[in-house]
Tab-separated table of C-alpha atoms in Angstrom:
chain	number	residue	atom	x	y	z
A	1	MET	CA	115.184	-56.875	121.601
A	2	GLU	CA	114.654	-53.962	123.960
A	3	ILE	CA	116.678	-50.777	123.311
A	4	ARG	CA	117.625	-48.799	126.381
A	5	VAL	CA	118.166	-45.035	126.034
A	6	GLU	CA	119.773	-43.166	128.919
A	7	LYS	CA	119.694	-39.382	129.094
A	8	LYS	CA	122.985	-37.683	129.984
A	9	ASN	CA	122.959	-34.138	131.299
A	10	ALA	CA	124.972	-31.730	129.182
A	11	ILE	CA	128.044	-30.144	130.735
A	12	ALA	CA	127.328	-26.508	131.331
A	13	PRO	CA	129.728	-24.290	129.361
A	14	LEU	CA	132.071	-22.105	131.350
A	15	PRO	CA	130.866	-18.515	131.509
A	16	LYS	CA	132.737	-16.218	129.149
A	17	LEU	CA	134.842	-13.618	130.887
A	18	LYS	CA	134.227	-9.988	130.000
A	19	ASN	CA	137.381	-8.142	128.912
A	20	VAL	CA	137.359	-4.856	130.797
A	21	ALA	CA	139.662	-1.824	130.544
A	22	ALA	CA	139.645	1.625	132.103
A	23	TYR	CA	140.574	5.100	130.886
A	24	ALA	CA	141.957	7.862	133.118
A	25	ARG	CA	143.135	11.383	132.315
A	26	VAL	CA	144.374	14.520	134.046
A	27	SER	CA	144.862	17.789	132.180
A	28	SER	CA	148.013	18.904	134.032
A	29	ALA	CA	151.390	17.311	134.695
A	30	LYS	CA	151.672	18.981	138.125
A	31	ASP	CA	152.522	16.796	141.135
A	32	ALA	CA	149.000	16.951	142.576
A	33	MET	CA	147.490	15.881	139.284
A	34	HIS	CA	150.152	13.170	138.878
A	35	ARG	CA	149.151	11.710	142.263
A	36	SER	CA	145.496	11.887	141.230
A	37	LEU	CA	146.220	9.967	138.027
A	38	ALA	CA	148.241	7.334	139.902
A	39	ALA	CA	145.343	6.914	142.348
A	40	GLN	CA	142.860	6.470	139.492
A	41	ILE	CA	145.032	3.848	137.817
A	42	SER	CA	145.491	1.939	141.085
A	43	CYS	CA	141.772	2.097	141.905
A	44	TYR	CA	140.626	0.853	138.488
A	45	SER	CA	143.214	-1.941	138.469
A	46	ARG	CA	141.962	-3.250	141.809
A	47	LEU	CA	138.301	-2.848	140.834
A	48	ILE	CA	138.527	-4.760	137.556
A	49	GLN	CA	140.702	-7.555	138.923
A	50	SER	CA	138.422	-8.082	141.939
A	51	ARG	CA	135.196	-8.481	139.946
A	52	PRO	CA	134.159	-12.086	139.186
A	53	GLY	CA	133.572	-12.612	135.491
A	54	TRP	CA	135.854	-9.763	134.464
A	55	ARG	CA	139.247	-10.126	132.809
A	56	TYR	CA	141.663	-7.233	133.369
A	57	VAL	CA	142.935	-5.740	130.086
A	58	GLY	CA	144.618	-2.647	131.495
A	59	VAL	CA	144.247	1.010	132.418
A	60	PHE	CA	144.985	3.481	129.637
A	61	ALA	CA	145.934	6.942	130.807
A	62	ASP	CA	146.973	10.397	129.592
A	63	GLU	CA	148.717	13.036	131.691
A	64	GLY	CA	148.859	16.744	130.953
A	65	LEU	CA	146.570	16.497	127.910
A	66	THR	CA	143.283	18.264	127.337
A	67	GLY	CA	140.116	16.273	126.768
A	68	THR	CA	139.163	18.433	123.788
A	69	LYS	CA	141.754	16.652	121.634
A	70	GLU	CA	141.586	13.173	120.135
A	71	ALA	CA	145.373	12.912	119.702
A	72	ARG	CA	145.994	11.442	123.148
A	73	GLU	CA	148.379	8.493	123.174
A	74	GLY	CA	146.606	6.513	125.899
A	75	PHE	CA	143.187	7.255	124.390
A	76	GLN	CA	144.302	6.097	120.929
A	77	LYS	CA	145.857	2.892	122.330
A	78	LEU	CA	142.556	2.137	124.055
A	79	LEU	CA	140.673	2.561	120.769
A	80	GLU	CA	143.179	0.311	118.971
A	81	LYS	CA	142.515	-2.464	121.500
A	82	CYS	CA	138.772	-1.982	121.109
A	83	ARG	CA	138.961	-2.176	117.307
A	84	ALA	CA	141.077	-5.319	117.587
A	85	GLY	CA	138.277	-7.015	119.558
A	86	GLU	CA	140.309	-7.238	122.772
A	87	ILE	CA	137.931	-5.178	124.950
A	88	ASP	CA	134.237	-5.657	125.794
A	89	MET	CA	133.762	-2.801	128.246
A	90	VAL	CA	135.484	0.469	129.174
A	91	ILE	CA	135.175	2.185	132.547
A	92	THR	CA	135.948	5.867	133.005
A	93	LYS	CA	135.406	8.384	135.792
A	94	SER	CA	133.211	10.870	133.955
A	95	VAL	CA	132.154	12.283	130.598
A	96	SER	CA	134.646	15.157	130.891
A	97	ARG	CA	137.539	12.758	131.643
A	98	PHE	CA	136.722	10.761	128.503
A	99	ALA	CA	136.271	13.788	126.195
A	100	ARG	CA	135.224	17.441	126.570
A	101	ASN	CA	134.506	17.792	122.877
A	102	THR	CA	130.911	16.771	122.123
A	103	VAL	CA	131.732	15.659	118.577
A	104	THR	CA	134.684	13.526	119.720
A	105	LEU	CA	132.671	11.934	122.528
A	106	LEU	CA	129.684	10.971	120.416
A	107	LYS	CA	131.784	9.793	117.474
A	108	THR	CA	133.865	7.559	119.745
A	109	VAL	CA	130.917	6.191	121.742
A	110	ARG	CA	128.987	5.428	118.539
A	111	GLU	CA	131.963	3.632	117.017
A	112	LEU	CA	132.406	1.513	120.161
A	113	LYS	CA	128.661	0.886	120.258
A	114	SER	CA	128.783	-0.472	116.697
A	115	LEU	CA	131.496	-2.859	117.909
A	116	GLY	CA	129.305	-3.960	120.826
A	117	ILE	CA	131.558	-2.283	123.389
A	118	ASP	CA	129.976	-0.618	126.418
A	119	VAL	CA	131.432	2.535	128.006
A	120	TYR	CA	130.477	3.095	131.650
A	121	PHE	CA	130.729	6.624	133.094
A	122	GLU	CA	130.955	6.317	136.873
A	123	GLU	CA	129.957	9.797	138.053
A	124	GLN	CA	126.896	9.963	135.787
A	125	ASN	CA	126.087	6.230	136.185
A	126	ILE	CA	125.537	5.889	132.436
A	127	HIS	CA	126.136	2.874	130.196
A	128	SER	CA	126.551	3.846	126.545
A	129	LEU	CA	124.759	0.673	125.405
A	130	SER	CA	121.625	1.515	127.411
A	131	GLU	CA	118.517	2.837	125.650
A	132	ASP	CA	118.790	6.407	126.957
A	133	GLY	CA	122.593	6.394	127.063
A	134	GLU	CA	123.269	8.437	123.935
A	135	LEU	CA	120.688	11.105	124.755
A	136	MET	CA	122.153	11.633	128.215
A	137	LEU	CA	125.709	11.648	126.836
A	138	THR	CA	124.818	14.301	124.252
A	139	ILE	CA	123.451	16.585	126.963
A	140	LEU	CA	126.333	15.985	129.372
A	141	ALA	CA	128.993	16.340	126.672
A	142	SER	CA	127.524	19.702	125.684
A	143	PHE	CA	127.850	20.826	129.300
A	144	ALA	CA	131.437	19.516	129.437
A	145	GLN	CA	132.367	21.402	126.269
A	146	ALA	CA	130.721	24.575	127.552
A	147	GLU	CA	132.674	24.201	130.789
A	148	SER	CA	135.914	23.801	128.811
A	149	GLU	CA	135.160	26.961	126.829
A	150	SER	CA	134.389	28.813	130.072
A	151	VAL	CA	137.691	27.675	131.607
A	152	SER	CA	139.482	28.814	128.450
A	153	LYS	CA	137.882	32.266	128.671
A	154	ASN	CA	138.856	32.592	132.326
A	155	MET	CA	142.418	31.557	131.500
A	156	LYS	CA	142.603	34.130	128.692
A	157	TRP	CA	141.387	36.801	131.096
A	158	ARG	CA	144.101	35.885	133.604
A	159	ILE	CA	146.781	35.909	130.890
A	160	LYS	CA	145.590	39.286	129.598
A	161	LYS	CA	145.676	40.659	133.154
A	162	CYS	CA	149.291	39.483	133.528
A	163	PHE	CA	150.243	41.136	130.234
A	164	GLU	CA	148.614	44.423	131.213
A	165	GLU	CA	150.661	44.381	134.421
A	166	GLY	CA	153.862	43.669	132.459
A	167	ARG	CA	154.246	40.105	133.772
A	168	PRO	CA	154.951	37.108	131.481
A	169	TRP	CA	152.717	34.061	131.400
A	170	ASN	CA	155.474	31.657	130.383
A	171	VAL	CA	158.297	32.002	132.914
A	172	ILE	CA	160.744	29.554	131.297
A	173	VAL	CA	163.409	31.466	129.354
A	174	TYR	CA	166.906	30.124	128.769
A	175	GLY	CA	169.381	32.346	130.595
A	176	TYR	CA	166.946	33.356	133.342
A	177	ARG	CA	165.173	31.942	136.394
A	178	TRP	CA	161.803	33.225	137.592
A	179	ASN	CA	161.848	34.239	141.272
A	180	GLY	CA	158.092	34.707	141.522
A	181	GLU	CA	158.181	38.386	140.666
A	182	GLN	CA	160.679	38.834	137.838
A	183	PHE	CA	163.466	37.158	135.865
A	184	GLU	CA	166.898	36.751	137.452
A	185	ILE	CA	170.004	36.030	135.371
A	186	GLU	CA	171.377	32.480	135.466
A	187	PRO	CA	175.119	33.132	134.953
A	188	ASP	CA	176.157	29.934	133.105
A	189	GLU	CA	173.240	30.092	130.672
A	190	ALA	CA	173.666	33.849	130.205
A	191	ALA	CA	177.253	33.209	129.102
A	192	VAL	CA	175.950	30.829	126.439
A	193	VAL	CA	173.433	33.440	125.226
A	194	ARG	CA	176.219	36.042	124.882
A	195	ARG	CA	178.360	33.498	123.043
A	196	ILE	CA	175.533	32.882	120.555
A	197	TYR	CA	175.170	36.614	119.863
A	198	ASP	CA	178.936	37.129	119.543
A	199	GLU	CA	179.427	34.164	117.213
A	200	TYR	CA	176.549	35.214	114.996
A	201	LEU	CA	177.950	38.731	114.645
A	202	SER	CA	181.378	37.245	113.880
A	203	GLY	CA	179.850	35.668	110.763
A	204	MET	CA	178.976	32.154	111.959
A	205	GLY	CA	175.742	30.547	110.763
A	206	LEU	CA	172.986	29.054	112.911
A	207	THR	CA	174.033	25.459	112.252
A	208	ALA	CA	177.697	26.168	113.000
A	209	ILE	CA	176.783	27.828	116.308
A	210	ALA	CA	174.530	24.893	117.277
A	211	ASN	CA	177.204	22.341	116.351
A	212	GLY	CA	179.784	24.204	118.442
A	213	LEU	CA	177.565	24.217	121.541
A	214	ASN	CA	176.716	20.550	121.082
A	215	ALA	CA	180.389	19.667	120.689
A	216	ASP	CA	181.137	21.530	123.940
A	217	ARG	CA	178.302	19.625	125.647
A	218	MET	CA	176.299	22.660	126.642
A	219	PRO	CA	172.693	21.467	126.088
A	220	PRO	CA	169.638	23.753	126.177
A	221	VAL	CA	167.116	23.443	129.008
A	222	ARG	CA	164.244	21.614	127.309
A	223	ALA	CA	165.995	19.656	124.556
A	224	GLU	CA	168.817	17.159	124.157
A	225	LYS	CA	170.836	19.360	121.834
A	226	TRP	CA	170.900	22.705	120.070
A	227	SER	CA	169.418	23.178	116.608
A	228	ARG	CA	169.056	25.964	114.055
A	229	THR	CA	165.564	26.648	115.401
A	230	THR	CA	166.613	27.122	119.033
A	231	ILE	CA	169.541	29.366	118.038
A	232	ALA	CA	167.252	31.481	115.829
A	233	HIS	CA	164.732	31.791	118.673
A	234	ILE	CA	167.392	33.111	121.068
A	235	LEU	CA	168.657	35.607	118.499
A	236	ARG	CA	165.110	36.941	118.010
A	237	ASN	CA	164.095	37.008	121.689
A	238	ARG	CA	163.857	40.598	122.969
A	239	THR	CA	163.670	39.319	126.562
A	240	TYR	CA	167.494	39.261	126.655
A	241	THR	CA	167.554	43.094	126.461
A	242	GLY	CA	165.637	43.408	129.753
A	243	ASP	CA	162.357	44.191	127.973
A	244	LEU	CA	159.341	41.922	127.729
A	245	LEU	CA	157.293	41.751	124.528
A	246	LEU	CA	154.108	39.979	125.591
A	247	GLN	CA	151.355	38.141	123.665
A	248	LYS	CA	153.513	37.219	120.673
A	249	THR	CA	151.290	34.164	120.160
A	250	TYR	CA	147.755	33.098	121.014
A	251	ARG	CA	145.561	29.978	120.983
A	252	GLU	CA	143.181	29.651	118.043
A	253	ASP	CA	140.211	28.328	120.064
A	254	PRO	CA	139.546	26.131	123.119
A	255	LEU	CA	138.973	23.023	120.989
A	256	THR	CA	141.956	22.913	118.626
A	257	LYS	CA	144.250	24.870	121.020
A	258	ARG	CA	146.520	25.502	118.042
A	259	LYS	CA	149.189	28.136	118.738
A	260	MET	CA	149.063	31.033	116.274
A	261	LEU	CA	151.567	33.821	115.625
A	262	ASN	CA	150.051	37.141	116.723
A	263	ASP	CA	150.445	39.335	113.657
A	264	GLY	CA	148.005	41.994	114.841
A	265	VAL	CA	144.951	39.916	115.719
A	266	LEU	CA	145.427	40.745	119.418
A	267	PRO	CA	147.269	43.656	121.085
A	268	GLN	CA	150.883	43.165	122.200
A	269	TYR	CA	152.402	44.612	125.353
A	270	LEU	CA	155.966	45.919	125.774
A	271	ALA	CA	157.298	46.125	129.329
A	272	GLU	CA	160.593	48.043	129.211
A	273	GLY	CA	163.278	47.461	131.840
A	274	ALA	CA	161.360	44.594	133.419
A	275	HIS	CA	164.561	42.779	134.482
A	276	ASP	CA	168.354	42.810	134.073
A	277	ALA	CA	169.628	42.493	130.506
A	278	ILE	CA	171.946	39.752	129.234
A	279	VAL	CA	172.464	41.474	125.866
A	280	ASP	CA	172.486	45.249	125.453
A	281	ALA	CA	169.919	46.869	123.163
A	282	ASP	CA	172.494	47.959	120.555
A	283	THR	CA	173.821	44.409	120.168
A	284	PHE	CA	170.287	43.047	119.867
A	285	GLU	CA	169.352	45.561	117.147
A	286	THR	CA	172.620	44.888	115.305
A	287	VAL	CA	171.787	41.177	115.290
A	288	GLN	CA	168.278	41.878	113.940
A	289	ALA	CA	169.791	43.948	111.135
A	290	GLU	CA	172.279	41.169	110.367
A	291	ILE	CA	169.453	38.605	110.236
A	292	GLU	CA	167.636	40.741	107.674
A	293	ARG	CA	170.841	41.352	105.709
A	294	ARG	CA	171.572	37.628	105.446
A	295	ALA	CA	167.970	36.888	104.506
A	296	VAL	CA	168.266	39.254	101.548
A	297	ALA	CA	171.808	38.194	100.606
A	298	TYR	CA	171.026	34.480	100.555
A	299	LYS	CA	167.527	34.748	99.181
A	300	HIS	CA	167.055	32.733	96.018
A	301	GLU	CA	164.075	31.833	93.933
A	302	LYS	CA	162.647	28.419	94.597
A	303	ARG	CA	163.652	26.081	91.863
A	304	SER	CA	161.713	22.993	90.973
A	305	THR	CA	163.555	19.789	91.793
A	306	ALA	CA	161.551	17.903	89.181
A	307	GLY	CA	164.467	18.218	86.766
A	308	TYR	CA	166.975	16.675	89.198
A	309	PRO	CA	167.135	13.020	88.141
A	310	PHE	CA	168.452	11.665	91.465
A	311	THR	CA	165.885	13.342	93.737
A	312	GLY	CA	164.331	10.683	95.987
A	313	LYS	CA	166.591	7.990	94.513
A	314	VAL	CA	169.823	8.132	96.549
A	315	PHE	CA	169.746	7.266	100.262
A	316	CYS	CA	172.305	7.323	103.076
A	317	SER	CA	173.299	3.884	104.378
A	318	HIS	CA	173.969	5.320	107.861
A	319	CYS	CA	170.911	7.425	108.765
A	320	GLY	CA	168.578	6.433	105.921
A	321	LYS	CA	167.785	9.970	104.782
A	322	PRO	CA	167.521	10.827	101.076
A	323	TYR	CA	170.506	12.656	99.628
A	324	ARG	CA	170.102	16.271	98.521
A	325	ARG	CA	171.692	18.187	95.675
A	326	LYS	CA	174.286	20.750	96.776
A	327	ALA	CA	176.287	23.278	94.774
A	328	LYS	CA	180.036	23.329	95.442
A	329	SER	CA	182.932	25.214	93.923
A	330	THR	CA	183.854	22.011	92.068
A	331	GLY	CA	180.316	21.433	90.767
A	332	PHE	CA	177.177	19.734	92.034
A	333	SER	CA	177.249	16.892	94.570
A	334	TRP	CA	174.642	14.800	96.335
A	335	ILE	CA	174.990	14.809	100.113
A	336	CYS	CA	173.307	13.393	103.224
A	337	PRO	CA	171.316	16.183	104.989
A	338	THR	CA	172.369	14.916	108.431
A	339	TYR	CA	176.051	15.140	107.540
A	340	ASN	CA	175.491	18.482	105.839
A	341	SER	CA	173.800	20.100	108.860
A	342	GLU	CA	175.387	18.304	111.838
A	343	GLY	CA	178.760	17.112	110.586
A	344	LYS	CA	180.654	13.828	110.519
A	345	ALA	CA	180.057	13.111	114.213
A	346	ALA	CA	176.331	12.773	113.520
A	347	CYS	CA	176.639	10.866	110.226
A	348	PRO	CA	179.924	9.598	108.705
A	349	SER	CA	178.520	9.502	105.166
A	350	LYS	CA	180.221	10.891	102.084
A	351	ALA	CA	179.068	13.241	99.360
A	352	VAL	CA	178.873	11.810	95.838
A	353	PRO	CA	179.678	14.062	92.849
A	354	GLU	CA	176.755	14.345	90.462
A	355	ASP	CA	178.850	13.411	87.419
A	356	VAL	CA	179.826	10.194	89.233
A	357	LEU	CA	176.158	9.263	89.611
A	358	TYR	CA	175.632	9.917	85.912
A	359	GLU	CA	178.673	7.774	85.124
A	360	LEU	CA	177.477	4.856	87.300
A	361	THR	CA	173.926	4.853	85.914
A	362	GLY	CA	174.575	5.881	82.318
A	363	ASP	CA	173.988	2.377	80.941
A	364	LEU	CA	170.868	1.659	83.021
A	365	ASP	CA	167.165	2.079	82.431
A	366	ILE	CA	166.542	4.452	85.331
A	367	ALA	CA	162.790	3.900	85.121
A	368	LYS	CA	163.482	0.404	86.492
A	369	VAL	CA	165.635	1.628	89.422
A	370	GLU	CA	163.769	1.817	92.736
A	371	ARG	CA	166.546	3.330	94.848
A	372	MET	CA	170.293	3.682	95.305
A	373	THR	CA	172.200	3.502	98.579
A	374	ALA	CA	175.459	5.367	99.156
A	375	GLU	CA	177.636	3.048	101.238
A	376	ASP	CA	181.103	3.205	102.770
A	377	GLY	CA	184.063	2.549	100.502
A	378	ASN	CA	182.638	4.617	97.624
A	379	ILE	CA	180.007	1.968	96.887
A	380	ILE	CA	176.666	2.784	95.279
A	381	ARG	CA	174.209	-0.091	95.673
A	382	ILE	CA	171.518	0.029	92.991
A	383	ILE	CA	168.221	-1.731	93.742
A	384	PHE	CA	165.796	-2.375	90.897
A	385	ILE	CA	162.026	-2.550	91.061
A	386	ASP	CA	162.114	-6.285	90.386
A	387	GLY	CA	164.357	-6.839	93.439
A	388	ARG	CA	167.694	-7.220	91.649
A	389	GLU	CA	170.719	-5.479	93.152
A	390	ILE	CA	174.070	-4.426	91.775
A	391	ALA	CA	176.925	-2.627	93.500
A	392	ARG	CA	179.222	-0.221	91.703
A	393	ARG	CA	182.309	1.452	93.087
A	394	TRP	CA	183.488	4.930	92.191
A	395	GLU	CA	186.816	6.655	92.693
A	396	ASP	CA	187.475	10.083	94.101
A	397	HIS	CA	188.195	12.692	91.458
A	398	SER	CA	191.833	12.902	92.533
A	399	LYS	CA	192.215	9.188	91.769
A	400	SER	CA	190.241	9.114	88.540
A	401	ASN	CA	193.184	9.919	86.351
A	402	SER	CA	191.836	7.970	83.411
A	403	TRP	CA	188.467	9.768	83.438
A	404	THR	CA	189.019	12.990	81.470
A	405	ASP	CA	186.755	16.038	81.493
A	406	GLU	CA	185.747	15.316	77.925
A	407	MET	CA	184.765	11.749	78.810
A	408	LYS	CA	182.768	12.962	81.820
A	409	LEU	CA	180.853	15.503	79.730
A	410	LYS	CA	180.043	12.893	77.098
A	411	ALA	CA	178.912	10.364	79.704
A	412	LYS	CA	176.798	12.979	81.484
A	413	ALA	CA	175.154	14.106	78.231
A	414	ALA	CA	174.381	10.499	77.266
A	415	ALA	CA	173.012	9.710	80.728
A	416	GLU	CA	170.829	12.822	80.796
A	417	LYS	CA	169.430	11.844	77.432
A	418	ARG	CA	168.534	8.373	78.763
A	419	TRP	CA	167.015	9.897	81.916
A	420	LYS	CA	164.759	12.194	79.935
A	421	LYS	CA	163.778	9.416	77.559
A	422	ASN	CA	162.957	6.973	80.385
A	423	GLY	CA	161.175	9.639	82.378
A	424	LYS	CA	158.632	10.178	79.621
A	425	ARG	CA	157.547	6.579	79.559
């Protein structure tokens, strides 16, 4: 019997598509730079999608961020995609667009190389996976970093020149508008500045002033609402007297660009009578004296919270923040920090007296409690490490007629004893 064998040609496998992404960056958020970034994104999108064998993954971009820093949102998202195996190749305009810091560039390129991912730099026509790629990148990155340092030096020279001439570098100050030569008063904002000074001298605190402005819907220029920090900054800002104190801060170096408080490292410049005042000099100095007086009056030694048994245990059911211990005329209570600083409109939570917490947990092994949640209706939900939950309700002191002072003291003493015992385990 004759056996017939027929050869069948194998079906050629479909070519695997290369997943390609691009990275674009501009260092300024100005309109011209914004248009440049938009053009880069559009160009790379068309390029990748028009190439046969390439699959478009996306264009990752950063605007107004320096290339000396790694903490760029678009840059980090690109790296996340690469580490997840979703990208085979990255295209970017140049070495300096990718990173001006030599260490950052080489570290990133080497990591991507270990993952088998190629980075193509258009202007230099370099592929990071090529044999001479890393050598060329090292040289070019050094030039890019040197260029960045040179730009930084030139910028510092320009800033110093402005200061010597009595002109500010940052021309955004609440209460004023910059006309190209000097500050001009913005009437509505100036009225708010005077209100802040008046209310502070009347005895109001920073938080109370901020809450009042927020309630009256008078937001600051570059934030959604007022805070203690912004109020404190306005109260300390000598610009409102018509004088300019220049070079109060400086940048650490061209790589980190960290802002540092100038406490004598560099000279400061005082330009007197540079513009119209919103607050007179006497009022300003009175406020500075009041700030110092309050700092001394309310200064207290830092106390360790290690002895507070409910620290990190009680949480707000509304905003999720951990309750803090607060001294009141009636004793200690635990309160939500959002409610405490911003009021009921921001968080409708309720303070819980400390003796109530002792009462509710006196019979429990606190070492087995993971957390407690303060809920509406005077409910404390207790969650144990093993996942069990119990809910206990407490009554306001005015309603706790059956709970005498003697009983509270005994319960608190017993609970504290259990806390200390369990805490040593």
